PDB file of C-alpha atoms in Angstrom:
ATOM      1  CA  MET A 455       6.343 -40.234  -6.519  1.00 44.00           C
ATOM      2  CA  ASN A 456       7.101 -42.703  -3.760  1.00 48.00           C
ATOM      3  CA  HIS A 457       6.836 -45.602  -6.207  1.00 61.00           C
ATOM      4  CA  HIS A 458      10.266 -44.492  -7.416  1.00 89.00           C
ATOM      5  CA  HIS A 459      11.934 -45.518  -4.135  1.00 94.00           C
ATOM      6  CA  ILE A 460      12.680 -49.149  -3.277  1.00 96.00           C
ATOM      7  CA  ARG A 461      14.696 -48.975  -0.025  1.00 97.00           C
ATOM      8  CA  GLN A 462      15.615 -46.428   2.648  1.00 97.00           C
ATOM      9  CA  ARG A 463      18.213 -45.878   5.369  1.00 98.00           C
ATOM     10  CA  ARG A 464      18.459 -43.411   8.249  1.00 97.00           C
ATOM     11  CA  ILE A 465      21.812 -41.625   8.413  1.00 97.00           C
ATOM     12  CA  ALA A 466      23.020 -39.549  11.361  1.00 96.00           C
ATOM     13  CA  THR A 467      24.787 -36.265  10.504  1.00 96.00           C
ATOM     14  CA  PRO A 468      26.067 -33.300  12.548  1.00 96.00           C
ATOM     15  CA  LEU A 469      23.034 -31.326  11.278  1.00 95.00           C
ATOM     16  CA  GLY A 470      20.474 -33.956  12.218  1.00 95.00           C
ATOM     17  CA  PRO A 471      19.329 -37.273  10.791  1.00 96.00           C
ATOM     18  CA  LEU A 472      18.740 -37.740   7.081  1.00 96.00           C
ATOM     19  CA  THR A 473      16.551 -40.286   5.349  1.00 97.00           C
ATOM     20  CA  ALA A 474      18.256 -41.689   2.253  1.00 98.00           C
ATOM     21  CA  ALA A 475      16.136 -43.432  -0.380  1.00 97.00           C
ATOM     22  CA  ARG A 476      17.213 -45.320  -3.450  1.00 97.00           C
ATOM     23  CA  SER A 477      15.571 -46.383  -6.678  1.00 97.00           C
ATOM     24  CA  ALA A 478      16.566 -49.388  -8.748  1.00 96.00           C
ATOM     25  CA  SER A 479      19.326 -47.334 -10.374  1.00 95.00           C
ATOM     26  CA  GLY A 480      20.554 -44.717  -7.898  1.00 97.00           C
ATOM     27  CA  LEU A 481      20.096 -42.426  -4.915  1.00 98.00           C
ATOM     28  CA  SER A 482      16.601 -40.982  -5.302  1.00 97.00           C
ATOM     29  CA  GLY A 483      16.209 -38.917  -2.150  1.00 97.00           C
ATOM     30  CA  LEU A 484      18.056 -37.498   0.849  1.00 97.00           C
ATOM     31  CA  TRP A 485      15.983 -35.442   3.285  1.00 96.00           C
ATOM     32  CA  PHE A 486      16.411 -33.852   6.690  1.00 95.00           C
ATOM     33  CA  ASP A 487      13.542 -34.609   9.076  1.00 92.00           C
ATOM     34  CA  GLY A 488      10.789 -32.027   8.717  1.00 89.00           C
ATOM     35  CA  GLN A 489      12.340 -30.277   5.738  1.00 90.00           C
ATOM     36  CA  LYS A 490      10.131 -28.639   3.126  1.00 88.00           C
ATOM     37  CA  HIS A 491       9.004 -31.017   0.352  1.00 86.00           C
ATOM     38  CA  HIS A 492       9.869 -34.066   2.499  1.00 89.00           C
ATOM     39  CA  PRO A 493       7.769 -36.851   0.978  1.00 90.00           C
ATOM     40  CA  GLY A 494       6.698 -38.184   4.381  1.00 90.00           C
ATOM     41  CA  GLU A 495       6.440 -41.893   5.066  1.00 91.00           C
ATOM     42  CA  LEU A 496       8.083 -43.673   2.132  1.00 93.00           C
ATOM     43  CA  GLY A 497       6.477 -47.055   2.689  1.00 92.00           C
ATOM     44  CA  VAL A 498       9.561 -48.947   1.480  1.00 95.00           C
ATOM     45  CA  PRO A 499      11.737 -51.354   3.471  1.00 96.00           C
ATOM     46  CA  GLN A 500      14.500 -50.103   5.765  1.00 96.00           C
ATOM     47  CA  ASP A 501      17.960 -51.148   4.654  1.00 97.00           C
ATOM     48  CA  ASP A 502      19.367 -53.957   6.800  1.00 94.00           C
ATOM     49  CA  GLY A 503      22.871 -52.614   6.216  1.00 93.00           C
ATOM     50  CA  SER A 504      23.567 -54.692   3.118  1.00 96.00           C
ATOM     51  CA  ASP A 505      22.623 -52.155   0.443  1.00 97.00           C
ATOM     52  CA  ALA A 506      25.865 -51.052  -1.235  1.00 97.00           C
ATOM     53  CA  LEU A 507      24.434 -47.847  -2.721  1.00 98.00           C
ATOM     54  CA  LEU A 508      23.013 -46.656   0.600  1.00 98.00           C
ATOM     55  CA  ALA A 509      26.294 -47.600   2.296  1.00 98.00           C
ATOM     56  CA  ALA A 510      28.163 -45.530  -0.335  1.00 98.00           C
ATOM     57  CA  THR A 511      25.762 -42.638   0.349  1.00 98.00           C
ATOM     58  CA  GLU A 512      26.456 -42.826   4.080  1.00 98.00           C
ATOM     59  CA  ALA A 513      30.227 -42.980   3.420  1.00 97.00           C
ATOM     60  CA  ALA A 514      29.977 -39.928   1.128  1.00 97.00           C
ATOM     61  CA  LEU A 515      28.122 -37.961   3.819  1.00 97.00           C
ATOM     62  CA  THR A 516      30.630 -38.971   6.502  1.00 97.00           C
ATOM     63  CA  ALA A 517      33.477 -37.784   4.261  1.00 96.00           C
ATOM     64  CA  TYR A 518      31.610 -34.587   3.347  1.00 96.00           C
ATOM     65  CA  PHE A 519      31.003 -33.610   6.976  1.00 95.00           C
ATOM     66  CA  SER A 520      34.667 -34.391   7.766  1.00 95.00           C
ATOM     67  CA  GLY A 521      35.770 -31.983   5.023  1.00 92.00           C
ATOM     68  CA  LYS A 522      37.184 -34.811   2.919  1.00 92.00           C
ATOM     69  CA  SER A 523      36.610 -35.532  -0.752  1.00 91.00           C
ATOM     70  CA  PHE A 524      34.170 -38.286  -1.646  1.00 93.00           C
ATOM     71  CA  GLU A 525      32.720 -40.100  -4.590  1.00 93.00           C
ATOM     72  CA  LEU A 526      29.127 -39.309  -5.432  1.00 95.00           C
ATOM     73  CA  PRO A 527      26.927 -42.415  -5.605  1.00 97.00           C
ATOM     74  CA  PRO A 528      24.830 -42.858  -8.776  1.00 97.00           C
ATOM     75  CA  LEU A 529      21.914 -40.402  -8.638  1.00 97.00           C
ATOM     76  CA  ASP A 530      18.337 -40.966  -9.780  1.00 96.00           C
ATOM     77  CA  PRO A 531      16.106 -38.102  -8.586  1.00 95.00           C
ATOM     78  CA  ALA A 532      12.541 -38.162  -9.898  1.00 94.00           C
ATOM     79  CA  GLY A 533      11.560 -34.886 -11.527  1.00 94.00           C
ATOM     80  CA  THR A 534      10.671 -33.122 -14.740  1.00 95.00           C
ATOM     81  CA  ALA A 535      13.297 -32.753 -17.478  1.00 94.00           C
ATOM     82  CA  PHE A 536      13.782 -29.106 -16.436  1.00 94.00           C
ATOM     83  CA  GLN A 537      14.172 -30.007 -12.754  1.00 95.00           C
ATOM     84  CA  ARG A 538      16.700 -32.719 -13.561  1.00 95.00           C
ATOM     85  CA  GLU A 539      18.660 -30.251 -15.734  1.00 95.00           C
ATOM     86  CA  VAL A 540      18.776 -27.765 -12.846  1.00 95.00           C
ATOM     87  CA  TRP A 541      19.794 -30.439 -10.313  1.00 96.00           C
ATOM     88  CA  GLN A 542      22.574 -31.577 -12.664  1.00 96.00           C
ATOM     89  CA  ALA A 543      23.797 -27.972 -12.908  1.00 95.00           C
ATOM     90  CA  LEU A 544      23.957 -27.745  -9.102  1.00 96.00           C
ATOM     91  CA  LEU A 545      26.663 -30.422  -9.148  1.00 95.00           C
ATOM     92  CA  ALA A 546      28.924 -28.009 -11.075  1.00 94.00           C
ATOM     93  CA  ILE A 547      28.889 -25.403  -8.282  1.00 94.00           C
ATOM     94  CA  ALA A 548      32.186 -25.784  -6.436  1.00 92.00           C
ATOM     95  CA  PRO A 549      32.293 -25.927  -2.616  1.00 92.00           C
ATOM     96  CA  GLY A 550      33.139 -22.560  -1.108  1.00 90.00           C
ATOM     97  CA  GLN A 551      32.005 -20.745  -4.282  1.00 91.00           C
ATOM     98  CA  PRO A 552      28.250 -20.202  -4.019  1.00 92.00           C
ATOM     99  CA  ALA A 553      26.402 -19.177  -7.188  1.00 93.00           C
ATOM    100  CA  THR A 554      23.414 -16.868  -7.512  1.00 91.00           C
ATOM    101  CA  TYR A 555      20.118 -17.970  -9.027  1.00 89.00           C
ATOM    102  CA  GLY A 556      20.760 -15.542 -11.892  1.00 89.00           C
ATOM    103  CA  ALA A 557      24.219 -16.971 -12.601  1.00 90.00           C
ATOM    104  CA  LEU A 558      22.829 -20.501 -12.544  1.00 92.00           C
ATOM    105  CA  ALA A 559      20.020 -19.500 -14.935  1.00 91.00           C
ATOM    106  CA  GLY A 560      22.594 -17.890 -17.242  1.00 91.00           C
ATOM    107  CA  ARG A 561      24.797 -20.983 -17.129  1.00 90.00           C
ATOM    108  CA  LEU A 562      21.812 -23.049 -18.269  1.00 91.00           C
ATOM    109  CA  GLY A 563      21.036 -20.551 -21.043  1.00 91.00           C
ATOM    110  CA  ARG A 564      17.749 -19.719 -19.337  1.00 85.00           C
ATOM    111  CA  ALA A 565      18.351 -16.197 -18.055  1.00 82.00           C
ATOM    112  CA  SER A 566      14.624 -15.430 -18.055  1.00 85.00           C
ATOM    113  CA  ALA A 567      13.762 -18.545 -16.048  1.00 83.00           C
ATOM    114  CA  ALA A 568      15.247 -17.537 -12.680  1.00 81.00           C
ATOM    115  CA  ARG A 569      11.927 -18.010 -10.827  1.00 84.00           C
ATOM    116  CA  ALA A 570      11.271 -21.459 -12.310  1.00 88.00           C
ATOM    117  CA  LEU A 571      14.889 -22.313 -11.635  1.00 90.00           C
ATOM    118  CA  GLY A 572      14.507 -21.204  -8.007  1.00 89.00           C
ATOM    119  CA  ALA A 573      11.462 -23.456  -7.636  1.00 91.00           C
ATOM    120  CA  ALA A 574      13.394 -26.398  -9.119  1.00 94.00           C
ATOM    121  CA  VAL A 575      16.351 -25.745  -6.789  1.00 93.00           C
ATOM    122  CA  GLY A 576      13.934 -25.741  -3.831  1.00 91.00           C
ATOM    123  CA  ARG A 577      12.517 -29.101  -4.868  1.00 93.00           C
ATOM    124  CA  ASN A 578      15.899 -30.806  -5.132  1.00 95.00           C
ATOM    125  CA  PRO A 579      15.202 -34.201  -3.496  1.00 95.00           C
ATOM    126  CA  ILE A 580      18.857 -34.976  -2.710  1.00 96.00           C
ATOM    127  CA  SER A 581      19.986 -32.643   0.085  1.00 95.00           C
ATOM    128  CA  VAL A 582      23.664 -31.925   0.755  1.00 95.00           C
ATOM    129  CA  LEU A 583      25.138 -34.173  -1.982  1.00 97.00           C
ATOM    130  CA  VAL A 584      23.309 -32.258  -4.747  1.00 96.00           C
ATOM    131  CA  PRO A 585      24.322 -28.875  -3.349  1.00 95.00           C
ATOM    132  CA  CYS A 586      21.248 -26.664  -3.615  1.00 94.00           C
ATOM    133  CA  HIS A 587      22.571 -24.962  -0.445  1.00 94.00           C
ATOM    134  CA  ARG A 588      25.270 -23.365  -2.657  1.00 94.00           C
ATOM    135  CA  VAL A 589      22.704 -21.174  -4.433  1.00 92.00           C
ATOM    136  CA  VAL A 590      22.351 -17.736  -2.856  1.00 90.00           C
ATOM    137  CA  GLY A 591      20.460 -14.513  -3.517  1.00 86.00           C
ATOM    138  CA  ALA A 592      21.805 -11.871  -5.898  1.00 84.00           C
ATOM    139  CA  ASN A 593      23.326  -9.904  -2.999  1.00 79.00           C
ATOM    140  CA  GLY A 594      24.848 -13.032  -1.458  1.00 78.00           C
ATOM    141  CA  SER A 595      22.003 -13.368   1.037  1.00 79.00           C
ATOM    142  CA  LEU A 596      21.056 -16.826   2.243  1.00 80.00           C
ATOM    143  CA  THR A 597      17.667 -17.114   0.632  1.00 79.00           C
ATOM    144  CA  GLY A 598      15.346 -20.020   1.377  1.00 76.00           C
ATOM    145  CA  TYR A 599      16.593 -23.541   1.972  1.00 82.00           C
ATOM    146  CA  ALA A 600      14.213 -26.473   2.335  1.00 80.00           C
ATOM    147  CA  GLY A 601      16.340 -27.860   5.172  1.00 84.00           C
ATOM    148  CA  GLY A 602      16.282 -24.549   7.074  1.00 85.00           C
ATOM    149  CA  LEU A 603      18.542 -21.485   6.896  1.00 88.00           C
ATOM    150  CA  ASP A 604      20.571 -22.556   9.939  1.00 91.00           C
ATOM    151  CA  ARG A 605      21.536 -25.750   8.084  1.00 93.00           C
ATOM    152  CA  LYS A 606      22.300 -23.819   4.886  1.00 93.00           C
ATOM    153  CA  GLN A 607      24.584 -21.508   6.850  1.00 93.00           C
ATOM    154  CA  ALA A 608      26.315 -24.469   8.545  1.00 94.00           C
ATOM    155  CA  LEU A 609      26.873 -26.264   5.203  1.00 94.00           C
ATOM    156  CA  LEU A 610      28.332 -23.157   3.554  1.00 93.00           C
ATOM    157  CA  LYS A 611      30.549 -22.499   6.587  1.00 93.00           C
ATOM    158  CA  LEU A 612      31.825 -26.097   6.524  1.00 93.00           C
ATOM    159  CA  GLU A 613      32.587 -25.819   2.802  1.00 93.00           C
ATOM    160  CA  SER A 614      34.369 -22.481   3.011  1.00 88.00           C
ATOM    161  CA  ALA A 615      36.549 -23.915   5.785  1.00 80.00           C
ATOM    162  CA  SER A 616      37.540 -26.974   3.741  1.00 69.00           C
ATOM    163  CA  ALA A 617      37.584 -25.372   0.266  1.00 56.00           C
TER     164      ALA A 617
END
């Protein structure tokens, strides 16, 4: 799906560097190095610092990690209709108030689709800003996170402190 991306930028964060990618119409990817489902070499030009959308993405991340509010840049993740529906639903999960997979499935009117929903959450291509880290196991356990459980824990801790 790399044909979707047109430009990329490396962004330093307290949890390690992220690669941000954009399509013609929005942010299409945001990955920690070595995370699960990382697309690998994108084969698109590095931003020279002039790309407004990637600059807005970096500003949003800086604000996020400082515990400040931020404006989400336009998003354009490539995925199936179901995946995109799940990723959209993730945006409704408030910081400091993690949701379970079951609750998220119920909210989408797909109570029987918790497994498929879990797979879609795991394939979220926009880390941190589309908050898949806010989805937890039924007992509140920190179930899998593509970016690693230590990062998931750090993100949730940051959010509960600033919520």
